[in-house]
Amino acid sequence: MSINPDTQQHASPVAHFGFDASCCFIGGVWQPASGGEVLTLENPSTGETLCAIARGDAADIDAAVIAAQTAMQTGWGRATALERGRFLSRLGRLVLDNVEQLAELEALDVGKPVKQAKADAVALARYCEFYAGAADKVHGETLPYLEGYTAFTLREPHGVTGHIVPWNYPMQIIGRSVGAALAMGNACVLKPAEEACLTALAFAELAAQAGLPAGALNVVPGLGAEAGQALSSHSGVQHISFTGSVSTGAKVQASAANSVVPVTLELGGKSAQVVFDDADLDAALPFLVNAGVQNAGQTCSASSRLLIQKGVYHQLIDQLAGRYAQLQVGDAMQDLALGPLISARQKSIVEQYLSQGSDLDKVAVGVMHDDASPQGHFVLPTLFADVPPDHVLAQEEIFGPVQVVIPFEDEDAALAIANGTPYGLVASVWTNDGARQMRMAKALRAGQVFINNYGAGGGVELPFGGVGKSGHGREKGFEALYGFSCLKTVAVSHG
Ligand code: NDP
């Protein structure tokens, strides 16, 4: 039995969906890992055991790839774009019908406050809806060519796509990668993070209920070094999408290189919000803080650097400190501003960074809720001011609720600081000067630039991905559909 009887109440959302959390989902069937081994999932708010999950390994990945290949040759591979869209539409409806339960599952598993988890579940439904509508709207072109020829292009699926997903936004990342891959007619093998895989399993169950043919979506939980490595190096996989750390992303790319398959890497960042003296500070303030502490800062597109022009610097620091003082931290189920970090390991990484900030001006911290469990992996949100741009806290991705404020003189200085890290995922600019908005949008080295707003990874419709160490390739929007398909050129000689 997969559910820990002592913590049955925590596992009740699993019971709602009716799948066995200790199983893999392969070829439309729930089955234990071939080695019979399990891993234990923890509730990061309390440190209690949630339930057991399958420890899938190379043999399970192999079975999943074979199931996906079979699906490509049979039912799923023959589905028309219209049928794929209808399937995604039904799946989106089912996700919407189960938003509360998916949110509860994610809150328990990831430690994400319920409201934020609910937003992720709604986003998952929205990805299904978006790609349902897009499935039959991606097409090739006819090309002017030689006399006596007709030439055209076809957009075809890669075949079997591998999806390696981290623990911070399982639902959103599954929605954007699996949703787009299925819309283009690929069959997917999904390896969720060992620390948070319950909503991936629930998604598979909902997909089956929506009528997805067996093998079109397979989910193999397990360790990164085992199941993840096996997936990224499997010769039967034709495309890999990976979200996670730079070091693991590099390994995934290296193993995929052996099979010479395309890889999409989304590897996080050190994203800046740049506030000029003429900005609407009241409008900016909530974005400045929320984009840094959302999901306890464990967000690839978190805005961990705040660049503030000197004319409004002190005023804005006071306002930021005021907001920080309101940020409460506690159990995800209490739905406060911040929940715990995912694990003791992640907490220790963040605490080590905080200790490297002992030479800095710590201007504000949040508040621990009285009921927060001592076993929960909680870290108070922390704001440092007057931080030198080359300080380790201003350069490295911390992946916790830590923001640094950096003052600047003018536009040139702001650009040099904003572009002065190895990353380039997201940036935003707060200014009412239209010419400056355009100059900054063009000069910022980032995959997404927001003007007078900040969408931390948001926007199902907006292509998303980075430059530099933030990775390469684009997910979301129509752009993802091009990434999850191959372009074939056909030239017909007819005289
Ligand atoms: P990883 O990059 O190691 O994990 C991301 C995914 O890759 C998980 O599913 C993981 O599985 C899998 N994985 C791990 N090793 C391999 C491998 N050798 N081959 C294939 N897949 C593998 O991130 P961590 O969870 O270890 O977090 C470490 C740091 O990474 C964080 O502190 C943060 O800085 C960054 N990070 C960035 C994210 C982003 O959104 N860009 C998301 C998560 C982390 P498993 O979890 O089972 O090991």
Coordinates of C-alpha atoms and ligand atoms in Angstrom, one line a residue:
M1 CA 0.0 0.0 0.0
S2 CA 1.4 3.4 -1.0
I3 CA -0.1 5.6 1.7
N4 CA 1.5 5.9 5.1
P5 CA -1.4 4.9 7.5
D6 CA -0.1 7.3 10.1
T7 CA -0.5 10.3 7.8
Q8 CA -3.6 9.1 5.9
Q9 CA -5.2 12.5 6.3
H10 CA -2.4 14.1 4.3
A11 CA -2.7 11.6 1.6
S12 CA -6.4 12.1 1.1
P13 CA -6.0 14.2 -2.0
V14 CA -4.3 11.2 -3.6
A15 CA -7.2 9.0 -2.7
H16 CA -9.5 11.6 -4.4
F17 CA -7.7 10.9 -7.7
G18 CA -7.7 7.2 -7.2
F19 CA -4.1 6.4 -8.4
D20 CA -1.5 4.5 -6.5
A21 CA 1.3 7.0 -5.6
S22 CA 3.8 4.2 -5.3
C23 CA 3.5 3.3 -9.0
C24 CA 4.8 4.5 -12.3
F25 CA 2.3 5.1 -15.1
I26 CA 3.5 3.3 -18.2
G27 CA 1.5 2.3 -21.3
G28 CA -1.7 3.4 -19.6
V29 CA -1.1 1.1 -16.6
W30 CA -0.2 1.9 -13.0
Q31 CA 2.7 -0.4 -12.1
P32 CA 5.3 -0.6 -9.4
A33 CA 8.9 0.2 -10.3
S34 CA 10.5 -2.9 -11.9
G35 CA 13.0 -3.1 -9.0
G36 CA 10.1 -2.9 -6.5
E37 CA 11.8 -0.1 -4.7
V38 CA 10.1 3.0 -3.3
L39 CA 11.2 6.5 -2.1
T40 CA 9.6 8.5 0.6
L41 CA 7.9 11.8 0.0
E42 CA 8.0 14.4 2.8
N43 CA 5.7 17.3 3.7
P44 CA 8.2 20.2 3.8
S45 CA 5.9 22.2 6.1
T46 CA 6.1 19.6 8.9
G47 CA 8.9 17.1 8.0
E48 CA 6.3 14.3 8.2
T49 CA 6.2 11.5 5.7
L50 CA 3.5 12.0 3.1
C51 CA 3.6 8.7 1.2
A52 CA 5.8 6.4 -0.8
I53 CA 6.6 6.9 -4.5
A54 CA 8.1 4.5 -7.0
R55 CA 11.9 4.5 -7.5
G56 CA 11.8 4.1 -11.2
D57 CA 15.1 3.2 -12.9
A58 CA 16.6 2.6 -16.3
A59 CA 14.4 -0.5 -16.9
D60 CA 11.2 1.5 -16.2
I61 CA 12.4 4.4 -18.5
D62 CA 13.0 1.8 -21.1
A63 CA 9.5 0.3 -20.7
A64 CA 8.1 3.9 -20.9
V65 CA 10.0 4.7 -24.1
I66 CA 8.8 1.5 -25.7
A67 CA 5.2 2.3 -24.6
A68 CA 5.6 5.8 -26.1
Q69 CA 7.0 4.3 -29.4
T70 CA 4.1 1.9 -29.6
A71 CA 1.6 4.8 -29.0
M72 CA 3.3 6.7 -31.9
Q73 CA 2.8 3.7 -34.2
T74 CA -0.8 3.1 -33.2
G75 CA -3.6 5.1 -31.6
W76 CA -1.9 8.4 -30.6
G77 CA 0.3 8.5 -33.7
R78 CA -2.7 8.3 -35.9
A79 CA -4.7 11.0 -34.1
T80 CA -5.5 14.1 -36.2
A81 CA -4.6 17.5 -34.9
L82 CA -8.3 18.1 -34.3
E83 CA -8.5 14.9 -32.1
R84 CA -5.4 15.9 -30.2
G85 CA -6.9 19.3 -29.5
R86 CA -10.1 17.8 -28.3
F87 CA -8.2 15.5 -26.0
L88 CA -6.3 18.5 -24.5
S89 CA -9.6 20.4 -24.2
R90 CA -11.2 17.5 -22.2
L91 CA -8.0 17.3 -20.1
G92 CA -8.1 21.1 -19.4
R93 CA -11.7 20.7 -18.3
L94 CA -10.8 17.9 -15.9
V95 CA -7.9 19.9 -14.4
L96 CA -10.3 22.8 -13.8
D97 CA -12.8 20.4 -12.2
N98 CA -10.1 19.2 -9.8
V99 CA -8.3 22.5 -9.1
E100 CA -8.9 22.4 -5.3
Q101 CA -7.6 18.8 -5.0
L102 CA -4.6 19.5 -7.2
A103 CA -3.8 22.6 -5.2
E104 CA -4.0 20.6 -1.9
L105 CA -1.7 17.9 -3.3
E106 CA 0.8 20.5 -4.4
A107 CA 0.7 22.4 -1.1
L108 CA 1.4 19.2 0.8
D109 CA 4.1 18.0 -1.6
V110 CA 5.9 21.2 -2.5
G111 CA 5.1 23.3 0.6
K112 CA 3.5 26.0 -1.6
P113 CA 0.8 28.1 0.0
V114 CA -2.6 26.9 -1.1
K115 CA -3.4 30.1 -3.0
Q116 CA -0.2 29.9 -5.0
A117 CA -0.7 26.1 -5.6
K118 CA -4.2 26.9 -6.9
A119 CA -2.9 29.5 -9.3
D120 CA -0.5 26.7 -10.6
A121 CA -3.4 24.3 -11.1
V122 CA -5.4 27.0 -13.0
A123 CA -2.3 27.6 -15.1
L124 CA -2.1 23.9 -15.9
A125 CA -5.6 24.0 -17.1
R126 CA -4.9 27.1 -19.1
Y127 CA -1.9 25.4 -20.8
C128 CA -4.2 22.5 -21.8
E129 CA -6.8 25.0 -23.2
F130 CA -4.2 27.0 -25.0
Y131 CA -2.5 24.0 -26.7
A132 CA -6.0 22.4 -27.4
G133 CA -6.8 25.5 -29.4
A134 CA -3.4 25.7 -31.1
A135 CA -3.1 22.0 -32.0
D136 CA -4.7 22.4 -35.5
K137 CA -3.3 25.8 -36.2
V138 CA 0.3 25.0 -36.7
H139 CA 1.1 24.2 -40.2
G140 CA 3.7 24.3 -42.9
E141 CA 3.9 26.7 -45.9
T142 CA 4.1 26.5 -49.7
L143 CA 7.4 27.9 -51.0
P144 CA 8.1 29.6 -54.3
Y145 CA 10.6 27.3 -56.1
L146 CA 11.7 26.2 -59.6
E147 CA 9.4 26.0 -62.6
G148 CA 7.6 22.7 -62.7
Y149 CA 7.8 22.1 -58.9
T150 CA 5.6 22.5 -55.9
A151 CA 7.4 22.8 -52.6
F152 CA 6.0 22.9 -49.2
T153 CA 6.8 22.3 -45.5
L154 CA 5.2 19.9 -43.0
R155 CA 5.4 20.3 -39.2
E156 CA 5.8 16.8 -37.8
P157 CA 6.2 15.5 -34.3
H158 CA 9.7 14.5 -33.1
G159 CA 8.4 11.2 -31.9
V160 CA 9.1 10.3 -28.2
T161 CA 9.9 13.4 -26.1
G162 CA 11.5 13.3 -22.6
H163 CA 10.4 15.8 -20.0
I164 CA 12.6 16.2 -16.9
V165 CA 10.7 18.4 -14.4
P166 CA 11.9 20.0 -11.1
W167 CA 10.0 20.3 -7.8
N168 CA 9.3 24.1 -7.7
Y169 CA 6.5 24.4 -10.2
P170 CA 5.5 20.8 -11.3
M171 CA 2.1 21.7 -12.6
Q172 CA 3.1 24.7 -14.6
I173 CA 6.2 23.1 -16.1
I174 CA 4.3 19.9 -17.0
G175 CA 1.6 22.1 -18.6
R176 CA 4.0 24.0 -20.8
S177 CA 6.1 21.2 -21.9
V178 CA 3.9 18.1 -22.0
G179 CA 0.9 20.2 -23.2
A180 CA 2.8 21.5 -26.2
A181 CA 4.5 18.2 -27.0
L182 CA 1.1 16.4 -27.0
A183 CA -0.5 19.1 -29.1
M184 CA 2.1 18.4 -31.8
G185 CA 1.5 14.7 -31.7
N186 CA 4.6 13.5 -29.7
A187 CA 4.4 10.8 -27.1
C188 CA 5.8 11.8 -23.7
V189 CA 7.9 10.2 -21.0
L190 CA 7.9 12.4 -17.9
K191 CA 10.4 12.2 -15.1
P192 CA 9.1 14.4 -12.2
A193 CA 11.4 15.4 -9.3
E194 CA 11.9 12.9 -6.6
E195 CA 10.9 15.6 -4.0
A196 CA 7.6 16.5 -5.6
C197 CA 5.8 14.2 -8.1
L198 CA 2.2 13.8 -6.9
T199 CA 0.6 16.3 -9.2
A200 CA 2.5 14.7 -12.2
L201 CA 0.9 11.4 -11.2
A202 CA -2.5 13.0 -10.7
F203 CA -2.1 14.6 -14.2
A204 CA -1.5 11.2 -15.7
E205 CA -4.6 9.9 -14.1
L206 CA -6.7 12.8 -15.4
A207 CA -5.2 12.3 -18.9
A208 CA -6.3 8.7 -18.8
Q209 CA -9.8 9.8 -17.7
A210 CA -9.8 12.3 -20.6
G211 CA -9.2 9.4 -23.0
L212 CA -5.6 9.8 -23.9
P213 CA -4.5 6.6 -25.7
A214 CA -2.2 4.3 -23.7
G215 CA 1.5 5.2 -24.0
A216 CA 1.0 8.8 -25.1
L217 CA 1.9 10.0 -21.6
N218 CA 4.1 7.9 -19.3
V219 CA 5.3 9.1 -15.9
V220 CA 8.3 7.5 -14.2
P221 CA 9.2 8.9 -10.7
G222 CA 12.6 8.2 -9.4
L223 CA 16.0 9.7 -8.7
G224 CA 17.6 12.1 -11.1
A225 CA 20.9 10.1 -11.3
E226 CA 18.9 7.0 -12.2
A227 CA 15.6 7.6 -14.0
G228 CA 16.6 11.1 -15.1
Q229 CA 19.9 10.1 -16.5
A230 CA 18.4 7.0 -18.2
L231 CA 15.8 9.2 -19.9
S232 CA 18.2 11.9 -21.1
S233 CA 20.5 9.2 -22.6
H234 CA 17.9 6.9 -24.0
S235 CA 18.5 6.3 -27.7
G236 CA 14.7 6.0 -28.3
V237 CA 14.0 9.6 -27.2
Q238 CA 14.0 12.3 -30.0
H239 CA 13.7 15.5 -27.9
I240 CA 14.5 16.4 -24.3
S241 CA 13.1 19.3 -22.3
F242 CA 14.7 20.0 -19.0
T243 CA 14.1 22.6 -16.3
G244 CA 16.5 22.8 -13.3
S245 CA 20.0 23.7 -12.3
V246 CA 22.8 24.7 -14.6
S247 CA 25.0 21.8 -13.6
T248 CA 22.3 19.1 -14.2
G249 CA 21.2 20.9 -17.4
A250 CA 24.8 20.6 -18.7
K251 CA 24.8 16.9 -17.9
V252 CA 21.4 16.4 -19.6
Q253 CA 22.7 18.2 -22.7
A254 CA 25.9 16.1 -22.7
S255 CA 24.0 12.8 -22.6
A256 CA 21.5 13.9 -25.2
A257 CA 24.4 14.8 -27.4
N258 CA 25.3 11.2 -27.7
S259 CA 22.0 10.5 -29.4
V260 CA 22.2 13.9 -31.2
V261 CA 18.7 15.0 -30.1
P262 CA 17.6 18.6 -29.6
V263 CA 17.4 19.8 -26.0
T264 CA 15.4 22.7 -24.4
L265 CA 17.1 23.9 -21.2
E266 CA 15.5 26.3 -18.8
L267 CA 18.1 26.8 -16.0
G268 CA 17.0 29.7 -13.8
G269 CA 18.4 33.1 -13.4
K270 CA 19.3 36.2 -11.4
S271 CA 16.6 38.4 -12.8
A272 CA 16.6 42.2 -12.2
Q273 CA 13.8 44.7 -11.9
V274 CA 15.2 48.2 -12.7
V275 CA 13.3 51.1 -11.1
F276 CA 14.0 54.6 -12.4
D277 CA 13.3 57.9 -10.5
D278 CA 10.3 58.6 -12.7
A279 CA 8.5 55.3 -12.0
D280 CA 5.1 54.8 -10.5
L281 CA 6.4 53.4 -7.2
D282 CA 3.0 52.5 -5.8
A283 CA 2.4 50.3 -8.9
A284 CA 5.9 48.8 -8.7
L285 CA 6.0 48.0 -5.0
P286 CA 3.9 44.8 -5.0
F287 CA 5.7 43.4 -8.0
L288 CA 9.1 44.2 -6.6
V289 CA 8.5 42.1 -3.5
N290 CA 6.1 39.4 -4.7
A291 CA 8.3 38.4 -7.7
G292 CA 11.1 37.8 -5.2
V293 CA 9.3 35.8 -2.5
Q294 CA 6.7 34.0 -4.5
N295 CA 7.1 30.2 -3.8
A296 CA 9.6 31.2 -1.1
G297 CA 11.9 32.5 -3.8
Q298 CA 12.2 29.0 -5.4
T299 CA 11.3 30.4 -8.8
C300 CA 13.6 30.3 -11.9
S301 CA 12.3 33.7 -12.9
A302 CA 12.3 35.1 -9.4
S303 CA 13.3 38.8 -9.3
S304 CA 16.2 38.4 -6.9
R305 CA 17.9 41.7 -7.8
L306 CA 16.2 45.1 -7.4
L307 CA 18.1 48.0 -9.1
I308 CA 16.9 51.3 -7.8
Q309 CA 17.9 54.8 -9.1
K310 CA 19.4 57.0 -6.5
G311 CA 16.7 59.7 -6.5
V312 CA 14.0 57.3 -5.1
Y313 CA 16.4 54.8 -3.4
H314 CA 15.9 55.6 0.3
Q315 CA 12.1 56.2 -0.1
L316 CA 11.7 52.8 -1.8
I317 CA 13.9 50.9 0.6
D318 CA 11.6 52.2 3.4
Q319 CA 8.5 51.0 1.5
L320 CA 10.1 47.6 0.7
A321 CA 11.0 47.2 4.4
G322 CA 7.4 48.0 5.3
R323 CA 6.1 45.2 3.0
Y324 CA 8.7 42.7 4.2
A325 CA 7.5 43.3 7.8
Q326 CA 4.1 42.0 6.7
L327 CA 5.4 38.8 5.1
Q328 CA 4.4 35.8 7.2
V329 CA 6.0 32.4 6.9
G330 CA 4.4 29.1 7.9
D331 CA 2.7 25.8 6.9
A332 CA 1.5 25.8 3.3
M333 CA -2.0 24.8 4.4
Q334 CA -2.2 28.1 6.4
D335 CA -1.9 29.9 3.1
L336 CA 0.4 32.7 4.3
A337 CA 2.7 34.7 2.0
L338 CA 5.5 32.1 2.2
G339 CA 5.6 28.4 2.9
P340 CA 8.7 26.3 3.6
L341 CA 11.5 25.5 1.2
I342 CA 11.3 22.1 -0.5
S343 CA 13.8 20.3 1.7
A344 CA 16.4 20.5 4.5
R345 CA 19.0 20.5 1.7
Q346 CA 17.5 23.5 0.0
K347 CA 17.2 25.3 3.4
S348 CA 20.9 24.6 4.1
I349 CA 21.9 26.0 0.7
V350 CA 19.9 29.2 1.3
E351 CA 21.3 29.6 4.9
Q352 CA 24.8 29.3 3.6
Y353 CA 24.1 32.2 1.2
L354 CA 22.6 34.2 4.0
S355 CA 25.7 33.7 6.1
Q356 CA 27.7 35.1 3.1
G357 CA 25.7 38.3 3.5
S358 CA 26.9 39.0 7.0
D359 CA 28.9 41.9 5.6
L360 CA 25.8 43.4 4.1
D361 CA 23.1 45.8 5.3
K362 CA 20.1 43.5 6.2
V363 CA 17.3 46.0 6.0
A364 CA 14.3 43.8 6.5
V365 CA 13.1 40.3 7.3
G366 CA 9.7 38.7 7.4
V367 CA 7.9 37.1 10.3
M368 CA 7.6 33.4 11.3
H369 CA 4.1 32.4 12.2
D370 CA 3.7 31.1 15.8
D371 CA 2.3 27.7 14.6
A372 CA 5.2 27.0 12.1
S373 CA 6.5 23.5 12.9
P374 CA 10.2 23.4 14.0
Q375 CA 10.6 20.5 11.6
G376 CA 9.4 22.6 8.6
H377 CA 12.1 23.9 6.3
F378 CA 11.3 27.6 6.8
V379 CA 13.5 30.5 6.0
L380 CA 12.5 34.1 6.7
P381 CA 12.5 36.3 3.6
T382 CA 15.4 38.7 3.8
L383 CA 16.2 41.9 2.0
F384 CA 19.7 43.3 1.7
A385 CA 20.4 46.9 0.7
D386 CA 23.5 48.7 -0.9
V387 CA 24.7 45.4 -2.2
P388 CA 27.8 45.6 -4.5
P389 CA 26.8 44.2 -8.0
D390 CA 29.7 41.7 -7.9
H391 CA 28.8 40.4 -4.4
V392 CA 28.1 36.6 -4.4
L393 CA 24.5 37.3 -3.3
A394 CA 24.0 39.6 -6.3
Q395 CA 25.6 37.1 -8.7
E396 CA 24.5 33.6 -7.9
E397 CA 21.0 32.0 -8.0
I398 CA 20.1 31.5 -4.4
F399 CA 16.7 29.8 -4.9
G400 CA 15.3 31.1 -1.6
P401 CA 13.5 34.2 -0.4
V402 CA 16.4 36.6 -0.6
Q403 CA 16.5 39.8 -2.5
V404 CA 19.3 42.3 -2.9
V405 CA 18.9 46.0 -3.6
I406 CA 21.6 47.7 -5.7
P407 CA 21.6 51.5 -6.2
F408 CA 22.5 53.0 -9.6
E409 CA 23.1 56.5 -11.1
D410 CA 21.9 56.5 -14.6
E411 CA 20.6 54.3 -17.5
D412 CA 24.1 53.1 -18.6
A413 CA 25.0 52.0 -15.1
A414 CA 21.6 50.3 -14.7
L415 CA 22.2 48.3 -17.9
A416 CA 25.7 47.3 -17.0
I417 CA 24.5 46.0 -13.6
A418 CA 21.4 44.3 -15.0
N419 CA 23.4 42.5 -17.7
G420 CA 26.3 41.8 -15.4
T421 CA 25.6 38.2 -14.4
P422 CA 26.0 35.0 -16.4
Y423 CA 22.2 34.5 -16.5
G424 CA 19.5 36.1 -18.7
L425 CA 16.0 34.9 -18.1
V426 CA 13.7 37.8 -17.2
A427 CA 14.1 41.5 -16.6
S428 CA 11.7 44.4 -15.9
V429 CA 11.9 48.1 -16.2
W430 CA 9.9 50.6 -14.3
T431 CA 9.8 54.1 -15.9
N432 CA 7.3 56.4 -17.5
D433 CA 9.8 57.5 -20.2
G434 CA 8.7 55.8 -23.4
A435 CA 12.0 56.2 -25.2
R436 CA 13.9 54.7 -22.3
Q437 CA 11.4 51.8 -22.2
M438 CA 12.3 50.9 -25.7
R439 CA 16.0 51.4 -25.3
M440 CA 16.1 49.2 -22.2
A441 CA 13.9 46.5 -23.7
K442 CA 16.3 46.2 -26.5
A443 CA 19.5 46.4 -24.5
L444 CA 18.6 44.0 -21.7
R445 CA 20.1 40.6 -22.1
A446 CA 17.1 38.4 -21.1
G447 CA 14.6 36.1 -22.7
Q448 CA 11.7 38.1 -21.5
V449 CA 11.5 41.9 -20.7
F450 CA 8.5 43.4 -18.9
I451 CA 7.9 47.1 -18.9
N452 CA 6.0 48.5 -15.8
N453 CA 5.1 45.0 -14.7
Y454 CA 6.8 41.7 -13.9
G455 CA 5.5 38.3 -14.9
A456 CA 7.4 35.8 -12.9
G457 CA 7.2 33.0 -15.4
G458 CA 3.6 34.0 -16.1
G459 CA 1.9 34.2 -19.4
V460 CA 0.9 30.9 -21.1
E461 CA 0.9 32.8 -24.4
L462 CA 4.4 34.4 -24.0
P463 CA 7.4 32.5 -25.2
F464 CA 9.7 31.8 -22.3
G465 CA 13.4 30.8 -22.0
G466 CA 16.8 32.3 -21.4
V467 CA 20.1 33.3 -22.8
G468 CA 23.5 32.6 -21.4
K469 CA 23.4 30.3 -18.3
S470 CA 19.6 30.6 -18.2
G471 CA 19.5 28.1 -21.0
H472 CA 18.3 27.9 -24.6
G473 CA 15.1 27.0 -26.5
R474 CA 11.7 28.5 -25.9
E475 CA 8.6 27.1 -24.2
K476 CA 5.1 28.5 -23.9
G477 CA 3.1 30.2 -26.5
F478 CA 3.2 29.1 -30.2
E479 CA 7.0 29.1 -30.0
A480 CA 6.9 25.9 -28.0
L481 CA 5.0 24.1 -30.8
Y482 CA 7.8 24.9 -33.2
G483 CA 10.3 23.4 -30.7
F484 CA 8.2 20.3 -30.2
S485 CA 8.0 19.6 -33.9
C486 CA 10.3 18.9 -36.9
L487 CA 10.1 20.8 -40.1
K488 CA 10.1 18.7 -43.2
T489 CA 10.5 20.2 -46.7
V490 CA 8.9 18.4 -49.6
A491 CA 9.6 19.4 -53.3
V492 CA 7.4 17.7 -55.9
S493 CA 8.5 17.8 -59.5
H494 CA 5.4 17.6 -61.8
G495 CA 6.7 19.3 -64.9
Ligands
NDP1 P1 18.4 19.5 -10.5 O1 18.7 20.4 -11.7 O2 19.4 18.5 -10.1 O3 17.0 18.7 -10.7 C1 16.0 19.0 -11.7 C2 15.5 17.8 -12.3 O4 16.5 17.0 -12.9 C3 14.8 16.8 -11.3 O5 13.8 16.1 -11.9 C4 16.0 15.9 -11.0 O6 15.6 14.7 -10.5 C5 16.6 15.7 -12.4 N1 18.0 15.2 -12.4 C6 18.9 15.3 -11.4 N2 20.1 14.8 -11.9 C7 19.9 14.3 -13.1 C8 20.7 13.7 -14.1 N3 21.9 13.4 -13.9 N4 20.2 13.4 -15.3 C9 18.9 13.8 -15.6 N5 18.0 14.3 -14.7 C10 18.5 14.6 -13.5 O7 18.0 20.5 -9.3 P2 17.9 20.2 -7.7 O8 16.5 19.8 -7.4 O9 19.0 19.3 -7.3 O10 18.1 21.7 -7.1 C11 19.4 22.2 -7.1 C12 19.4 23.7 -7.5 O11 18.9 23.8 -8.9 C13 18.4 24.6 -6.8 O12 19.0 25.1 -5.6 C14 18.2 25.7 -7.7 O13 19.2 26.6 -7.7 C15 18.2 25.0 -9.1 N6 16.9 24.7 -9.6 C16 16.4 25.5 -10.6 C17 15.1 25.3 -11.1 C18 14.6 26.1 -12.2 O14 13.3 26.3 -12.2 N7 15.4 26.6 -13.1 C19 14.3 24.2 -10.5 C20 14.9 23.4 -9.5 C21 16.2 23.7 -9.1 P3 15.6 14.4 -8.9 O15 14.9 15.7 -8.3 O16 14.8 13.2 -8.7 O17 17.0 14.3 -8.5

